[in-house]
XYZ file of C-alpha atoms in Angstrom:
226
model
C -214.281 -14.042 -31.628
C -217.776 -15.747 -31.956
C -220.223 -17.361 -34.569
C -223.402 -15.675 -33.978
C -226.893 -17.913 -34.382
C -229.988 -16.838 -33.662
C -233.427 -19.133 -33.977
C -236.530 -18.510 -35.673
C -238.747 -16.859 -32.806
C -241.279 -19.958 -32.828
C -242.844 -20.405 -29.678
C -242.032 -24.398 -29.479
C -244.190 -26.570 -27.199
C -247.650 -24.930 -26.133
C -248.784 -27.477 -23.544
C -247.350 -30.227 -21.408
C -248.384 -32.821 -23.726
C -245.625 -31.737 -25.880
C -243.064 -32.016 -23.220
C -240.833 -34.693 -22.741
C -240.911 -36.850 -19.876
C -236.665 -36.805 -19.676
C -234.571 -33.727 -19.797
C -231.111 -32.793 -19.270
C -230.525 -30.756 -16.056
C -228.201 -28.230 -14.971
C -227.449 -27.879 -11.493
C -226.517 -23.715 -10.645
C -227.026 -22.583 -7.312
C -228.806 -19.246 -7.675
C -229.803 -19.525 -10.964
C -233.685 -19.221 -11.403
C -235.457 -19.730 -14.620
C -239.149 -18.829 -14.814
C -241.983 -19.613 -17.343
C -242.051 -16.518 -19.698
C -238.559 -15.397 -18.423
C -235.243 -15.517 -20.252
C -232.139 -16.695 -18.688
C -228.413 -15.577 -20.295
C -225.952 -18.537 -19.550
C -222.205 -18.602 -20.095
C -221.506 -22.425 -20.807
C -217.922 -23.806 -20.403
C -217.657 -26.916 -18.688
C -217.117 -29.682 -20.997
C -220.005 -31.605 -19.502
C -222.481 -28.940 -19.876
C -220.878 -27.933 -23.477
C -221.970 -31.627 -24.347
C -225.425 -30.998 -22.865
C -225.715 -28.028 -25.264
C -224.742 -29.978 -28.210
C -226.877 -32.725 -27.498
C -229.951 -30.181 -26.764
C -229.451 -28.068 -29.869
C -229.279 -31.395 -31.791
C -233.042 -32.157 -30.552
C -235.749 -30.641 -28.610
C -233.351 -27.644 -27.576
C -234.583 -28.323 -24.078
C -232.587 -27.928 -20.884
C -234.067 -27.811 -17.337
C -232.766 -25.387 -14.464
C -232.472 -26.902 -11.113
C -230.687 -25.853 -8.038
C -229.040 -28.130 -5.522
C -230.268 -28.189 -1.844
C -226.821 -27.478 -0.441
C -225.684 -24.146 -2.553
C -222.022 -24.854 -0.940
C -221.891 -28.626 -2.300
C -219.056 -29.262 -4.117
C -219.817 -32.935 -5.267
C -220.089 -33.363 -8.750
C -223.534 -34.775 -8.469
C -225.265 -32.844 -5.368
C -228.686 -33.568 -4.211
C -231.100 -31.541 -5.981
C -234.468 -29.782 -5.296
C -237.358 -31.865 -6.423
C -238.650 -28.910 -8.639
C -236.877 -27.151 -11.381
C -238.053 -24.934 -14.448
C -237.556 -26.362 -17.991
C -236.197 -24.073 -20.653
C -235.802 -23.830 -24.520
C -232.641 -22.579 -26.130
C -233.624 -19.802 -28.270
C -230.301 -18.024 -29.001
C -227.028 -19.081 -28.890
C -223.287 -18.031 -29.902
C -220.514 -20.436 -29.995
C -216.963 -19.311 -29.147
C -213.634 -20.009 -30.445
C -212.902 -21.124 -27.336
C -215.368 -23.749 -27.010
C -217.924 -21.835 -25.148
C -221.707 -21.710 -25.602
C -223.298 -18.176 -24.732
C -226.959 -19.226 -24.729
C -230.503 -18.028 -23.784
C -233.014 -20.103 -22.074
C -236.513 -19.054 -22.522
C -238.747 -20.189 -19.785
C -241.492 -23.042 -20.515
C -242.917 -25.011 -17.467
C -241.808 -26.052 -13.983
C -241.604 -29.768 -13.438
C -241.374 -32.196 -10.543
C -238.304 -34.502 -10.808
C -239.560 -38.346 -10.235
C -236.321 -40.160 -11.173
C -232.778 -39.899 -12.902
C -231.115 -41.469 -15.641
C -227.668 -42.187 -15.997
C -225.054 -39.705 -16.834
C -224.409 -38.874 -20.550
C -221.040 -37.277 -21.149
C -220.925 -36.546 -17.687
C -224.276 -34.556 -17.415
C -227.153 -35.145 -15.383
C -231.071 -36.390 -16.722
C -234.128 -36.166 -14.914
C -237.013 -38.068 -15.401
C -239.787 -35.355 -14.974
C -243.577 -35.030 -14.253
C -245.284 -31.637 -15.729
C -248.616 -31.990 -14.887
C -248.842 -30.075 -11.657
C -247.729 -27.124 -13.462
C -249.521 -27.128 -16.807
C -250.842 -23.248 -15.660
C -247.465 -22.114 -16.532
C -247.779 -22.329 -20.197
C -250.899 -20.455 -20.061
C -250.674 -16.591 -21.099
C -249.752 -14.459 -18.411
C -252.280 -11.410 -17.037
C -251.788 -8.931 -14.707
C -255.086 -9.755 -12.909
C -254.959 -9.239 -9.146
C -250.744 -8.246 -8.861
C -250.255 -5.965 -6.304
C -248.012 -3.663 -8.401
C -249.154 -0.458 -5.781
C -246.924 -2.473 -3.198
C -244.559 -4.155 -5.192
C -242.971 -0.948 -6.678
C -242.591 0.913 -3.233
C -241.289 -2.521 -1.738
C -238.614 -2.426 -4.687
C -237.626 1.498 -4.213
C -236.727 0.675 -0.972
C -234.923 -2.889 -1.753
C -232.674 -0.911 -4.257
C -231.998 1.400 -1.814
C -231.242 -1.190 0.900
C -228.510 -3.196 -1.765
C -227.191 -0.182 -3.365
C -228.812 -1.462 -6.656
C -229.212 0.957 -9.723
C -232.371 0.827 -11.559
C -234.059 2.171 -14.619
C -237.299 3.269 -13.085
C -238.824 4.456 -16.439
C -238.305 0.831 -17.713
C -239.832 -0.480 -14.845
C -243.134 1.913 -14.388
C -243.617 1.319 -18.065
C -243.449 -2.737 -17.970
C -246.452 -4.953 -17.550
C -246.709 -6.125 -13.741
C -246.617 -9.828 -15.476
C -243.610 -9.131 -16.706
C -242.184 -7.259 -13.917
C -242.982 -9.783 -11.488
C -240.871 -12.885 -13.458
C -238.068 -10.453 -14.467
C -237.401 -9.190 -10.616
C -237.596 -12.585 -9.239
C -235.225 -13.968 -11.685
C -232.824 -10.913 -11.393
C -232.893 -9.705 -7.827
C -230.022 -10.981 -5.555
C -232.260 -13.124 -3.224
C -230.608 -16.131 -1.453
C -230.592 -19.308 -3.420
C -233.344 -20.728 -0.721
C -235.405 -17.584 -1.299
C -234.907 -18.072 -5.016
C -236.443 -21.763 -5.000
C -239.421 -20.422 -2.871
C -240.225 -17.705 -5.503
C -239.878 -21.119 -8.088
C -242.301 -22.864 -6.051
C -244.622 -20.085 -5.644
C -248.447 -21.578 -7.090
C -248.865 -18.565 -9.366
C -247.444 -14.873 -9.936
C -249.651 -13.231 -7.422
C -248.298 -15.385 -4.542
C -244.551 -15.116 -6.024
C -245.289 -11.101 -6.140
C -246.748 -11.166 -2.559
C -243.437 -13.632 -1.465
C -241.087 -10.959 -3.083
C -242.889 -8.083 -1.405
C -241.926 -9.843 1.926
C -238.333 -11.181 0.929
C -237.525 -7.105 -0.091
C -239.439 -6.005 3.457
C -237.283 -8.453 5.269
C -233.981 -7.251 3.418
C -235.058 -3.421 4.561
C -235.699 -4.890 8.056
C -232.496 -6.345 8.263
C -230.508 -2.885 6.881
C -232.818 -0.996 9.878
C -231.849 -3.553 12.676
C -228.132 -3.119 11.534
C -227.933 0.448 11.521
C -229.538 0.611 14.775
C -226.858 -1.673 16.264
C -224.249 0.318 14.575
C -225.144 3.387 16.481
């Protein structure tokens, strides 16, 4: 069983001036959090359970970041220099000492240093200035929806992914770009490139390219088999 806990729907920080200089970081290969995105996580390792407990007692912020080597097995792998901070907006605390949390993406950050471990988890000194635009309201301006949807259809066919096309077609383009970047099974280095894209338009263009490459790989395999 679990105890369901939800927060009020207040937005939390609304500008980078309200963001802290040091945050706990959760290194996880292939996990992408973007501003305005929502990332569900199952937290069970004792050090990350401690991290969530501390976050809940404080500003509820956690930075998602990827190890540079997705195969790294060390406890403290080298990390990419850019991650994205999220705020815990809902959580379940289970009877077997796990947390099921939802992180709502706030803003990307540059890692500028690292603090000593706290209860086994890592804390980074971060700078937000380069990504101040992440906290502005999203819009559909300039997003290449007319090319994104056909690329997505080909990609889903290539990867045998079932999709709710009605929901996809009804979604605003900015929401679609953010959700697809987070949900599609791109490689960790591709996820990092999507994270580091300057803005939504560039992220959409990169995603279209990645989807097209996946389709080309499939065609090349089909040709070699035949």
